[in-house]
Amino acid sequence: MPRRVLTLAGIAVLATACAGDSPTQSVTPTPTTPVTTPTTNTDAITVASANAPQAAMVGVPFRYDASKGGAVFTDPRKTGLTYTVTFAGASNGLSATGCEIGGTPVAPGLQSVTVTARDTTGRTASQQFTVVVFSADLTAPTLPVSSFAYSDARVPLPRHFTQNAAGGGGSPVGADNTPATNAITDAGATLGRVLFYDRRLSLNDGVSCASCHQQAFAFSDTAVLSTGFQGGRTGRHSMGLANARFYNGGRFFWDERAASLEAQVLQPIQDVTEMGLTLEQLQTKLSLTAYYPALFEAAFGSREITTDRVARALSQYVRALTSTDSKFDRAFGANGVPNFEGTFTAQELLGQQLYSGRAGCARCHGTNAHISDGVHNTGLDASITDAGAGNGRFKAPSLRNVEVRAPYMHDGRFRTLEQVVDFYDRGVQNNPGLDPRLRTPGGQPLRLNLSLQERDALVAFMKTFTDRTFLSDPRLASPFR
Ligand code: HEC
Ligand code: HEC
């Protein structure tokens, strides 16, 4: 077949006439927008049926006959149609001979392809569809035959999380941000777990949520700033996700810019640095896998893949990341009453007393889940460089497992818990927004005057928040082997 290669600004055009009598095969219409010209004429060429998105894989020869859609372009004047296939941008190892697309894709990503039909009088109609090129090293998830348990019914929160009792830090349930419309179900959180670990949620299959939120580091990252799908860096340090279910008002991110978890979880997917997909591209990619339709059906009753369902499933999984089995938790009896004296070392006990007493930590990192009560300006700097939620105020993640998830603060400035405590001891800087809780009655930044033993005791106490069960729980681990 003769083949002409033209180059228009940034578009490789590979043009040939298609075989005239392509079979009239019906294909499922897709949500792509058919473009027809001119629109006013009744004898215009129209797109009767469109090409569906196609899946390809890096390094694997790909063939697809785009006249499957082209065959159902209507040709009212019967002058005969010729077809052109064009690729947006670089063609990624693909080329077209007539309507036959072939070649071996070189890089993962989404390739936009346009088929244009033209009659001998010059009238045209086009249809655009996507070839998703998946990375070659992806696998399908391995899930247990009978689902892991995530729902409150099957994994009840311990008593000291659900009820207040004398001597403890109080229950966090008042700050539970689970909406009535999105309670955790086993199937919903299972789908959320697969989504969380699936690199297909990024444009080039390079990163998953778990790249920046790693279980071993309490779903945070050891890097000060995390690396996105194309090697770019995030603007702030990754947040630990343990006990994210509990936060008053239910806003998310260091600066609370997401109004709910359901709104938050779709943002990294669309972030140009983090994952780089549009929600439409996300839907296309997930629909081309063999396993998602069944997981959506199990979770939501039908195989339909919608971004609302993606958001709900990811949120269910994130809310299932409750950490309730640390040494601190084991100090509580089944009645929800703590026995710190019988559980802690003398040093941890001193730390516990300072934390909820003179050092004032529990005023902001409260309840038995050690969650923040809201946003605060902690006086990290004398002049505000990042306004956060306004006036230098930030949310803090729950301090559960804080030992394993250095570095600390929204900018990852502290490498150790000793540095954090030294900061609260004598490093708080005065600035107009400094929280009153970190000021003396006279308005000066608070100085705790901790002894070295007291500093180390506070650190030892925070290490009792480390929950090894949580950090290696197979229910929360990657299903991709
Ligand atoms: C490239 C790294 C990266 C990826 C990928 C990523 N995150 Fe994050 N995540 C971050 C950073 C950094 C923050 C804090 C950003 C900020 O507050 O400005 C964050 C914050 C969050 C928070 C807010 C926690 C809180 O308590 O307010 C949640 C929840 C979260 N991410 C979930 C996810 C989910 C779900 C995904 C996948 C869909 C994901 N993240 C993908 C880096 C990442
Ligand atoms: C006025 C409220 C307030 C008080 C009091 C307070 N904190 Fe914080 N803490 C915060 C906020 C807000 C952040 C997040 C600040 C940021 O990143 O800009 C934070 C961050 C932290 C972090 C790092 C968390 C992370 O994920 O990076 C640790 C650890 C910590 N605080 C421990 C303590 C200890 C120990 C005390 C007592 C000595 C204490 N805090 C007292 C509000 C407070």
mmCIF file of C-alpha atoms and ligand atoms in Angstrom, residues 195-196 201-202 207-213 219 221 224-229 232-241 244 247 251-257 261 264-269 271 273-275 314-315 317-318 395-398 410, ligand 1:
data_model
loop_
_atom_site.group_PDB
_atom_site.id
_atom_site.type_symbol
_atom_site.label_atom_id
_atom_site.label_comp_id
_atom_site.label_asym_id
_atom_site.label_seq_id
_atom_site.Cartn_x
_atom_site.Cartn_y
_atom_site.Cartn_z
ATOM 1 C CA LEU A 195 -6.626 1.386 43.541
ATOM 2 C CA PHE A 196 -4.222 2.683 46.215
ATOM 3 C CA LEU A 201 -3.560 5.536 38.402
ATOM 4 C CA SER A 202 -0.682 7.634 37.020
ATOM 5 C CA VAL A 207 3.657 5.834 40.634
ATOM 6 C CA SER A 208 0.744 4.719 42.795
ATOM 7 C CA CYS A 209 -0.610 6.376 45.930
ATOM 8 C CA ALA A 210 1.631 3.971 47.834
ATOM 9 C CA SER A 211 4.775 5.389 46.201
ATOM 10 C CA CYS A 212 4.414 8.425 48.472
ATOM 11 C CA HIS A 213 2.384 6.753 51.240
ATOM 12 C CA PHE A 219 1.802 5.615 54.873
ATOM 13 C CA ASP A 221 7.492 8.913 52.748
ATOM 14 C CA VAL A 224 11.447 15.370 52.458
ATOM 15 C CA LEU A 225 9.494 15.929 49.235
ATOM 16 C CA SER A 226 8.040 13.008 47.277
ATOM 17 C CA THR A 227 8.707 12.194 43.645
ATOM 18 C CA GLY A 228 5.844 12.260 41.169
ATOM 19 C CA PHE A 229 5.268 10.279 37.972
ATOM 20 C CA GLY A 232 8.938 16.189 39.745
ATOM 21 C CA ARG A 233 8.808 16.955 43.470
ATOM 22 C CA THR A 234 5.742 17.641 45.598
ATOM 23 C CA GLY A 235 5.434 21.055 47.224
ATOM 24 C CA ARG A 236 5.240 19.665 50.764
ATOM 25 C CA HIS A 237 6.187 16.560 52.721
ATOM 26 C CA SER A 238 3.883 13.528 52.376
ATOM 27 C CA MET A 239 1.407 13.035 55.248
ATOM 28 C CA GLY A 240 1.094 9.849 57.289
ATOM 29 C CA LEU A 241 -2.399 8.383 56.846
ATOM 30 C CA ALA A 244 -6.902 9.913 59.054
ATOM 31 C CA TYR A 247 -10.239 14.658 62.225
ATOM 32 C CA ARG A 251 -10.854 18.581 55.928
ATOM 33 C CA PHE A 252 -7.705 17.172 54.345
ATOM 34 C CA PHE A 253 -4.132 18.191 53.420
ATOM 35 C CA TRP A 254 -1.701 20.126 55.608
ATOM 36 C CA ASP A 255 -3.588 23.313 54.683
ATOM 37 C CA GLU A 256 -7.080 21.687 54.791
ATOM 38 C CA ARG A 257 -7.726 22.640 51.163
ATOM 39 C CA LEU A 261 -11.585 12.789 52.095
ATOM 40 C CA GLN A 264 -9.105 14.793 48.523
ATOM 41 C CA VAL A 265 -8.387 11.356 47.033
ATOM 42 C CA LEU A 266 -9.110 12.452 43.444
ATOM 43 C CA GLN A 267 -6.683 15.381 43.648
ATOM 44 C CA PRO A 268 -3.330 13.523 43.559
ATOM 45 C CA ILE A 269 -4.570 11.601 40.494
ATOM 46 C CA ASP A 271 -2.101 16.683 40.066
ATOM 47 C CA THR A 273 3.331 16.602 39.431
ATOM 48 C CA GLU A 274 1.925 13.608 41.305
ATOM 49 C CA MET A 275 -0.030 11.344 38.909
ATOM 50 C CA LEU A 314 -10.202 5.052 48.010
ATOM 51 C CA SER A 315 -11.722 6.900 50.978
ATOM 52 C CA TYR A 317 -9.507 2.177 52.266
ATOM 53 C CA VAL A 318 -7.860 5.284 53.765
ATOM 54 C CA LYS A 395 -3.031 20.418 60.287
ATOM 55 C CA ALA A 396 -0.908 17.654 61.811
ATOM 56 C CA PRO A 397 -1.507 13.993 60.957
ATOM 57 C CA SER A 398 -2.230 11.661 63.892
ATOM 58 C CA HIS A 410 4.814 20.050 56.460
HETATM 59 C C1 HEC B 1 3.839 12.003 44.430
HETATM 60 C C2 HEC B 1 3.510 11.735 45.819
HETATM 61 C C3 HEC B 1 2.086 11.456 46.199
HETATM 62 C C4 HEC B 1 1.183 10.620 45.588
HETATM 63 C C5 HEC B 1 1.376 9.816 44.322
HETATM 64 C C6 HEC B 1 0.010 10.634 46.404
HETATM 65 N N1 HEC B 1 0.185 11.466 47.477
HETATM 66 FE FE1 HEC B 1 -1.127 11.779 48.975
HETATM 67 N N2 HEC B 1 0.026 13.261 49.699
HETATM 68 C C7 HEC B 1 1.258 13.604 49.203
HETATM 69 C C8 HEC B 1 1.685 14.852 49.796
HETATM 70 C C9 HEC B 1 2.996 15.566 49.511
HETATM 71 C C10 HEC B 1 0.647 15.249 50.673
HETATM 72 C C11 HEC B 1 0.579 16.547 51.464
HETATM 73 C C12 HEC B 1 0.330 17.643 50.431
HETATM 74 C C13 HEC B 1 -0.191 18.932 51.007
HETATM 75 O O1 HEC B 1 -0.844 18.914 52.041
HETATM 76 O O2 HEC B 1 0.039 19.976 50.386
HETATM 77 C C14 HEC B 1 -0.377 14.214 50.595
HETATM 78 C C15 HEC B 1 -1.557 14.210 51.345
HETATM 79 C C16 HEC B 1 -2.494 13.196 51.300
HETATM 80 C C17 HEC B 1 -3.648 13.089 52.162
HETATM 81 C C18 HEC B 1 -4.067 14.061 53.255
HETATM 82 C C19 HEC B 1 -3.957 13.455 54.635
HETATM 83 C C20 HEC B 1 -4.533 14.332 55.716
HETATM 84 O O3 HEC B 1 -4.582 13.867 56.857
HETATM 85 O O4 HEC B 1 -4.956 15.474 55.465
HETATM 86 C C21 HEC B 1 -4.322 11.955 51.795
HETATM 87 C C22 HEC B 1 -5.597 11.391 52.401
HETATM 88 C C23 HEC B 1 -3.596 11.376 50.684
HETATM 89 N N3 HEC B 1 -2.494 12.148 50.415
HETATM 90 C C24 HEC B 1 -4.011 10.249 49.999
HETATM 91 C C25 HEC B 1 -3.487 9.892 48.752
HETATM 92 C C26 HEC B 1 -4.115 8.966 47.839
HETATM 93 C C27 HEC B 1 -5.418 8.225 48.094
HETATM 94 C C28 HEC B 1 -3.321 8.904 46.735
HETATM 95 C C29 HEC B 1 -3.551 8.141 45.448
HETATM 96 C C30 HEC B 1 -4.792 8.429 44.744
HETATM 97 C C31 HEC B 1 -2.185 9.783 46.980
HETATM 98 N N4 HEC B 1 -2.344 10.374 48.198
HETATM 99 C C32 HEC B 1 -1.138 9.927 46.097
HETATM 100 C C33 HEC B 1 1.988 12.899 48.269
HETATM 101 C C34 HEC B 1 1.438 11.997 47.385
#
